[in-house]
């Protein structure tokens, strides 16, 4: 059935992958998805924060270059495994479809313009109000800085985007129906909330805003590569201009 063959009022938001437009949720399934979302994206970050700061569970130092301190935690692995399993058993999700969508020049231009305007503003703020922070990381610890530039997209961005965009939109998109703006807001707020492990209100607020930008991008494009590239650019900027101090946990991974 084509998109146009489905009455507009009966269409649901395309949730990524190959989810049919006319997917209707039963009440029990809808309640289950709400509970599941609350557990994976509400309770799990609290557990992760407790394990990292209370039990001092380390970063995955054995899997990444020493000293990088990337925000990938042992406590997050069960959520990633559950999400991967749910996608694996879902016949409506095809990874190759998720990965074959490109950017297009309009989205590429949009990514660049937003990055230049907002990234330029962030750089100006650091240079004006915290000049000692500016380029502190690449200047004082160039080896560690280069390791993060290489490892961050592979070990952190890819996992976050697969979980918070590909999985979230595919699994929970039908809960939001045609209200794309609502899933963008909820997704962004949950993304920011997940950063409670950083013990920084700045990190939570900044990632919530960034999460909404990425969620909006994914809602418009359904392109993993679009959000992967945009997320990577912002991460690189943060670690370069001196904001990386807000995105470490303070728990050693040595």
Short mmCIF file of N, CA and C in Angstrom, two decimals, residues 26-153:
data_model
loop_
_atom_site.label_atom_id
_atom_site.label_comp_id
_atom_site.label_asym_id
_atom_site.label_seq_id
_atom_site.Cartn_x
_atom_site.Cartn_y
_atom_site.Cartn_z
N UNK A 26 -2.61 -1.27 20.03
CA UNK A 26 -3.68 -1.63 20.96
C UNK A 26 -3.38 -0.97 22.29
N UNK A 27 -4.39 -0.87 23.15
CA UNK A 27 -4.19 -0.25 24.46
C UNK A 27 -3.14 -0.99 25.28
N UNK A 28 -3.19 -2.34 25.39
CA UNK A 28 -2.16 -3.05 26.15
C UNK A 28 -0.76 -2.81 25.59
N UNK A 29 -0.62 -2.82 24.26
CA UNK A 29 0.70 -2.60 23.67
C UNK A 29 1.18 -1.19 23.92
N UNK A 30 0.27 -0.23 23.84
CA UNK A 30 0.64 1.15 24.12
C UNK A 30 1.12 1.33 25.55
N UNK A 31 0.40 0.71 26.50
CA UNK A 31 0.80 0.79 27.91
C UNK A 31 2.15 0.12 28.14
N UNK A 32 2.34 -1.01 27.47
CA UNK A 32 3.62 -1.72 27.62
C UNK A 32 4.78 -0.88 27.10
N UNK A 33 4.59 -0.24 25.95
CA UNK A 33 5.65 0.59 25.39
C UNK A 33 5.96 1.78 26.30
N UNK A 34 4.93 2.35 26.93
CA UNK A 34 5.17 3.45 27.86
C UNK A 34 5.98 2.98 29.07
N UNK A 35 5.63 1.81 29.60
CA UNK A 35 6.37 1.26 30.74
C UNK A 35 7.80 0.94 30.33
N UNK A 36 7.94 0.32 29.17
CA UNK A 36 9.26 -0.04 28.67
C UNK A 36 10.14 1.20 28.48
N UNK A 37 9.55 2.25 27.90
CA UNK A 37 10.29 3.50 27.69
C UNK A 37 10.71 4.12 29.02
N UNK A 38 9.82 4.06 30.00
CA UNK A 38 10.13 4.61 31.32
C UNK A 38 11.28 3.85 31.98
N UNK A 39 11.30 2.54 31.79
CA UNK A 39 12.36 1.72 32.39
C UNK A 39 13.70 1.95 31.70
N UNK A 40 13.70 1.93 30.37
CA UNK A 40 14.95 2.02 29.62
C UNK A 40 15.52 3.43 29.61
N UNK A 41 14.65 4.43 29.52
CA UNK A 41 15.13 5.80 29.37
C UNK A 41 14.87 6.66 30.60
N UNK A 42 14.17 6.13 31.59
CA UNK A 42 13.95 6.86 32.83
C UNK A 42 14.70 6.25 33.99
N UNK A 43 14.46 4.95 34.26
CA UNK A 43 15.09 4.29 35.39
C UNK A 43 16.55 3.95 35.12
N UNK A 44 16.86 3.51 33.91
CA UNK A 44 18.23 3.07 33.60
C UNK A 44 19.28 4.16 33.84
N UNK A 45 19.04 5.42 33.43
CA UNK A 45 20.05 6.45 33.72
C UNK A 45 20.27 6.66 35.22
N UNK A 46 19.20 6.51 36.03
CA UNK A 46 19.38 6.62 37.48
C UNK A 46 20.26 5.50 38.01
N UNK A 47 20.00 4.29 37.53
CA UNK A 47 20.82 3.14 37.94
C UNK A 47 22.26 3.34 37.48
N UNK A 48 22.42 3.83 36.25
CA UNK A 48 23.76 4.06 35.72
C UNK A 48 24.50 5.08 36.57
N UNK A 49 23.82 6.16 36.96
CA UNK A 49 24.46 7.18 37.78
C UNK A 49 24.87 6.62 39.13
N UNK A 50 24.00 5.81 39.72
CA UNK A 50 24.32 5.21 41.02
C UNK A 50 25.51 4.26 40.90
N UNK A 51 25.56 3.46 39.86
CA UNK A 51 26.66 2.52 39.68
C UNK A 51 27.98 3.24 39.47
N UNK A 52 27.93 4.32 38.69
CA UNK A 52 29.16 5.03 38.38
C UNK A 52 29.67 5.81 39.58
N UNK A 53 28.77 6.55 40.27
CA UNK A 53 29.20 7.40 41.36
C UNK A 53 29.11 6.72 42.72
N UNK A 54 28.12 5.84 42.88
CA UNK A 54 28.00 5.14 44.15
C UNK A 54 28.91 3.93 44.26
N UNK A 55 28.86 3.09 43.23
CA UNK A 55 29.67 1.87 43.23
C UNK A 55 30.98 2.04 42.47
N UNK A 56 31.15 3.20 41.82
CA UNK A 56 32.36 3.54 41.08
C UNK A 56 32.70 2.49 40.02
N UNK A 57 31.66 2.11 39.28
CA UNK A 57 31.89 1.26 38.12
C UNK A 57 32.68 2.05 37.09
N UNK A 58 33.80 1.53 36.57
CA UNK A 58 34.65 2.33 35.69
C UNK A 58 34.10 2.45 34.28
N UNK A 59 34.75 3.32 33.52
CA UNK A 59 34.48 3.41 32.10
C UNK A 59 35.03 2.15 31.43
N UNK A 60 34.67 1.95 30.18
CA UNK A 60 35.12 0.76 29.47
C UNK A 60 36.55 0.94 28.98
N UNK A 61 37.47 1.12 29.92
CA UNK A 61 38.84 1.44 29.57
C UNK A 61 39.54 0.30 28.84
N UNK A 62 39.08 -0.94 29.06
CA UNK A 62 39.75 -2.06 28.41
C UNK A 62 39.41 -2.15 26.94
N UNK A 63 38.40 -1.40 26.50
CA UNK A 63 37.98 -1.47 25.11
C UNK A 63 38.33 -0.21 24.32
N UNK A 64 38.83 0.82 24.99
CA UNK A 64 39.18 2.06 24.30
C UNK A 64 40.59 2.46 24.69
N UNK A 65 41.23 3.33 23.94
CA UNK A 65 42.59 3.76 24.29
C UNK A 65 42.66 4.31 25.70
N UNK A 66 43.70 3.97 26.46
CA UNK A 66 43.79 4.40 27.85
C UNK A 66 43.80 5.92 27.97
N UNK A 67 43.07 6.39 28.98
CA UNK A 67 43.05 7.81 29.29
C UNK A 67 42.00 8.61 28.56
N UNK A 68 41.19 7.99 27.71
CA UNK A 68 40.23 8.76 26.94
C UNK A 68 39.04 9.20 27.78
N UNK A 69 38.61 8.37 28.74
CA UNK A 69 37.48 8.70 29.61
C UNK A 69 36.22 9.07 28.82
N UNK A 70 35.90 8.28 27.83
CA UNK A 70 34.66 8.51 27.08
C UNK A 70 33.45 8.15 27.93
N UNK A 71 32.34 8.87 27.76
CA UNK A 71 31.15 8.58 28.56
C UNK A 71 30.38 7.36 28.05
N UNK A 72 31.05 6.21 27.99
CA UNK A 72 30.41 4.93 27.69
C UNK A 72 30.62 4.06 28.92
N UNK A 73 29.53 3.62 29.55
CA UNK A 73 29.66 2.98 30.84
C UNK A 73 29.20 1.53 30.80
N UNK A 74 29.80 0.74 31.67
CA UNK A 74 29.39 -0.64 31.81
C UNK A 74 27.89 -0.72 32.08
N UNK A 75 27.38 0.23 32.86
CA UNK A 75 25.96 0.21 33.24
C UNK A 75 25.04 0.44 32.05
N UNK A 76 25.56 1.02 30.98
CA UNK A 76 24.72 1.30 29.81
C UNK A 76 24.58 0.08 28.90
N UNK A 77 25.48 -0.88 29.03
CA UNK A 77 25.47 -2.03 28.13
C UNK A 77 24.15 -2.81 28.13
N UNK A 78 23.53 -3.08 29.29
CA UNK A 78 22.24 -3.80 29.25
C UNK A 78 21.18 -3.09 28.42
N UNK A 79 21.12 -1.74 28.48
CA UNK A 79 20.15 -1.00 27.69
C UNK A 79 20.44 -1.16 26.21
N UNK A 80 21.71 -1.07 25.84
CA UNK A 80 22.09 -1.24 24.44
C UNK A 80 21.76 -2.65 23.96
N UNK A 81 22.02 -3.65 24.79
CA UNK A 81 21.73 -5.03 24.41
C UNK A 81 20.22 -5.25 24.25
N UNK A 82 19.44 -4.69 25.18
CA UNK A 82 17.98 -4.84 25.10
C UNK A 82 17.46 -4.18 23.83
N UNK A 83 17.94 -2.97 23.54
CA UNK A 83 17.51 -2.27 22.33
C UNK A 83 17.88 -3.06 21.08
N UNK A 84 19.11 -3.59 21.05
CA UNK A 84 19.55 -4.37 19.89
C UNK A 84 18.70 -5.62 19.73
N UNK A 85 18.37 -6.26 20.84
CA UNK A 85 17.54 -7.47 20.79
C UNK A 85 16.14 -7.16 20.26
N UNK A 86 15.55 -6.07 20.77
CA UNK A 86 14.20 -5.70 20.33
C UNK A 86 14.16 -5.36 18.85
N UNK A 87 15.22 -4.72 18.35
CA UNK A 87 15.28 -4.43 16.93
C UNK A 87 15.51 -5.70 16.11
N UNK A 88 16.32 -6.61 16.68
CA UNK A 88 16.64 -7.85 15.97
C UNK A 88 15.40 -8.71 15.75
N UNK A 89 14.50 -8.74 16.73
CA UNK A 89 13.32 -9.59 16.62
C UNK A 89 12.15 -8.86 15.97
N UNK A 90 12.34 -7.59 15.63
CA UNK A 90 11.28 -6.80 15.01
C UNK A 90 11.38 -6.93 13.49
N UNK A 91 10.43 -7.62 12.86
CA UNK A 91 10.52 -7.82 11.41
C UNK A 91 10.34 -6.54 10.61
N UNK A 92 9.83 -5.48 11.23
CA UNK A 92 9.62 -4.23 10.51
C UNK A 92 10.86 -3.34 10.49
N UNK A 93 11.92 -3.76 11.18
CA UNK A 93 13.16 -2.97 11.20
C UNK A 93 14.22 -3.68 10.37
N UNK A 94 14.83 -2.93 9.47
CA UNK A 94 15.93 -3.46 8.67
C UNK A 94 17.11 -2.49 8.79
N UNK A 95 18.21 -2.99 9.32
CA UNK A 95 19.36 -2.13 9.55
C UNK A 95 19.88 -1.54 8.25
N UNK A 96 19.84 -2.32 7.18
CA UNK A 96 20.37 -1.80 5.92
C UNK A 96 19.54 -0.60 5.42
N UNK A 97 18.23 -0.62 5.71
CA UNK A 97 17.41 0.53 5.35
C UNK A 97 17.77 1.74 6.20
N UNK A 98 18.07 1.47 7.46
CA UNK A 98 18.42 2.55 8.38
C UNK A 98 19.74 3.20 7.97
N UNK A 99 20.67 2.40 7.44
CA UNK A 99 22.00 2.90 7.14
C UNK A 99 22.17 3.39 5.71
N UNK A 100 21.21 3.13 4.87
CA UNK A 100 21.39 3.52 3.48
C UNK A 100 20.86 4.93 3.17
N UNK A 101 20.17 5.53 4.12
CA UNK A 101 19.66 6.88 3.87
C UNK A 101 20.77 7.90 4.04
N UNK A 102 20.98 8.70 3.01
CA UNK A 102 22.02 9.71 3.06
C UNK A 102 21.52 11.03 3.63
N UNK A 103 22.30 12.09 3.38
CA UNK A 103 21.95 13.39 3.93
C UNK A 103 21.17 14.23 2.92
N UNK A 104 21.68 14.32 1.71
CA UNK A 104 21.15 15.30 0.77
C UNK A 104 21.81 16.64 1.02
N UNK A 105 21.95 17.44 -0.02
CA UNK A 105 22.70 18.69 0.13
C UNK A 105 21.99 19.69 1.02
N UNK A 106 20.66 19.68 1.04
CA UNK A 106 19.95 20.64 1.89
C UNK A 106 20.21 20.36 3.36
N UNK A 107 20.15 19.09 3.76
CA UNK A 107 20.42 18.75 5.15
C UNK A 107 21.88 18.99 5.50
N UNK A 108 22.77 18.68 4.57
CA UNK A 108 24.19 18.94 4.82
C UNK A 108 24.42 20.43 5.04
N UNK A 109 23.79 21.25 4.22
CA UNK A 109 23.93 22.70 4.37
C UNK A 109 23.33 23.17 5.69
N UNK A 110 22.18 22.61 6.07
CA UNK A 110 21.54 22.96 7.33
C UNK A 110 22.44 22.61 8.51
N UNK A 111 23.03 21.41 8.47
CA UNK A 111 23.93 20.99 9.54
C UNK A 111 25.10 21.96 9.67
N UNK A 112 25.69 22.33 8.55
CA UNK A 112 26.84 23.22 8.56
C UNK A 112 26.45 24.60 9.08
N UNK A 113 25.32 25.15 8.63
CA UNK A 113 24.91 26.49 9.05
C UNK A 113 24.61 26.54 10.54
N UNK A 114 23.85 25.55 11.05
CA UNK A 114 23.53 25.52 12.48
C UNK A 114 24.80 25.38 13.30
N UNK A 115 25.70 24.53 12.83
CA UNK A 115 26.96 24.32 13.54
C UNK A 115 27.80 25.60 13.57
N UNK A 116 27.87 26.30 12.44
CA UNK A 116 28.67 27.51 12.39
C UNK A 116 28.09 28.62 13.28
N UNK A 117 26.75 28.75 13.26
CA UNK A 117 26.12 29.82 14.05
C UNK A 117 26.18 29.51 15.55
N UNK A 118 25.68 28.35 15.93
CA UNK A 118 25.63 28.02 17.36
C UNK A 118 27.02 27.66 17.89
N UNK A 119 27.79 26.95 17.08
CA UNK A 119 29.15 26.62 17.50
C UNK A 119 30.01 27.86 17.60
N UNK A 120 29.79 28.80 16.69
CA UNK A 120 30.53 30.07 16.76
C UNK A 120 30.17 30.84 18.02
N UNK A 121 28.89 30.82 18.38
CA UNK A 121 28.45 31.50 19.60
C UNK A 121 29.08 30.86 20.84
N UNK A 122 29.12 29.53 20.87
CA UNK A 122 29.73 28.83 22.01
C UNK A 122 31.22 29.13 22.09
N UNK A 123 31.89 29.17 20.96
CA UNK A 123 33.32 29.48 20.94
C UNK A 123 33.57 30.90 21.42
N UNK A 124 32.74 31.84 20.97
CA UNK A 124 32.88 33.23 21.42
C UNK A 124 32.69 33.32 22.92
N UNK A 125 31.70 32.60 23.46
CA UNK A 125 31.43 32.64 24.91
C UNK A 125 32.62 32.14 25.70
N UNK A 126 33.22 31.04 25.25
CA UNK A 126 34.39 30.50 25.95
C UNK A 126 35.55 31.48 25.89
N UNK A 127 35.82 31.99 24.69
CA UNK A 127 36.97 32.90 24.55
C UNK A 127 36.76 34.18 25.34
N UNK A 128 35.52 34.63 25.49
CA UNK A 128 35.23 35.89 26.18
C UNK A 128 35.21 35.73 27.69
N UNK A 129 34.54 34.68 28.17
CA UNK A 129 34.32 34.55 29.61
C UNK A 129 35.21 33.50 30.28
N UNK A 130 35.77 32.59 29.52
CA UNK A 130 36.68 31.58 30.08
C UNK A 130 37.87 31.38 29.16
N UNK A 131 38.65 32.42 28.93
CA UNK A 131 39.75 32.32 27.97
C UNK A 131 40.79 31.26 28.32
N UNK A 132 40.94 30.96 29.61
CA UNK A 132 41.92 29.94 30.01
C UNK A 132 41.49 28.54 29.59
N UNK A 133 40.19 28.35 29.34
CA UNK A 133 39.71 27.04 28.90
C UNK A 133 39.96 26.79 27.42
N UNK A 134 40.00 27.87 26.63
CA UNK A 134 40.00 27.76 25.18
C UNK A 134 41.22 27.00 24.68
N UNK A 135 40.98 25.92 23.95
CA UNK A 135 42.03 25.05 23.38
C UNK A 135 42.94 24.44 24.43
N UNK A 136 42.48 24.44 25.69
CA UNK A 136 43.30 23.91 26.77
C UNK A 136 43.59 22.41 26.56
N UNK A 137 42.57 21.66 26.15
CA UNK A 137 42.71 20.22 26.00
C UNK A 137 43.69 19.85 24.87
N UNK A 138 43.46 20.34 23.63
CA UNK A 138 44.41 19.96 22.57
C UNK A 138 45.81 20.52 22.78
N UNK A 139 45.92 21.63 23.51
CA UNK A 139 47.23 22.23 23.74
C UNK A 139 48.02 21.48 24.80
N UNK A 140 47.36 21.16 25.92
CA UNK A 140 48.07 20.56 27.05
C UNK A 140 48.13 19.03 26.99
N UNK A 141 47.14 18.41 26.34
CA UNK A 141 47.13 16.94 26.26
C UNK A 141 46.83 16.50 24.83
N UNK A 142 47.71 16.80 23.91
CA UNK A 142 47.43 16.53 22.50
C UNK A 142 47.22 15.05 22.18
N UNK A 143 47.96 14.17 22.85
CA UNK A 143 47.81 12.74 22.56
C UNK A 143 46.42 12.24 22.98
N UNK A 144 46.01 12.60 24.18
CA UNK A 144 44.68 12.20 24.66
C UNK A 144 43.60 12.84 23.81
N UNK A 145 43.81 14.09 23.45
CA UNK A 145 42.85 14.80 22.61
C UNK A 145 42.65 14.08 21.27
N UNK A 146 43.72 13.65 20.64
CA UNK A 146 43.62 12.97 19.35
C UNK A 146 42.93 11.61 19.50
N UNK A 147 43.18 10.93 20.62
CA UNK A 147 42.51 9.65 20.85
C UNK A 147 41.01 9.84 20.97
N UNK A 148 40.61 10.92 21.65
CA UNK A 148 39.18 11.19 21.80
C UNK A 148 38.56 11.56 20.45
N UNK A 149 39.26 12.36 19.66
CA UNK A 149 38.72 12.74 18.35
C UNK A 149 38.45 11.50 17.49
N UNK A 150 39.30 10.49 17.64
CA UNK A 150 39.14 9.27 16.85
C UNK A 150 38.11 8.33 17.46
N UNK A 151 38.20 8.15 18.79
CA UNK A 151 37.36 7.13 19.45
C UNK A 151 35.93 7.60 19.71
N UNK A 152 35.75 8.90 19.92
CA UNK A 152 34.43 9.41 20.30
C UNK A 152 33.33 9.06 19.29
N UNK A 153 33.52 9.29 18.00
CA UNK A 153 32.45 8.92 17.07
C UNK A 153 32.17 7.43 17.04
#
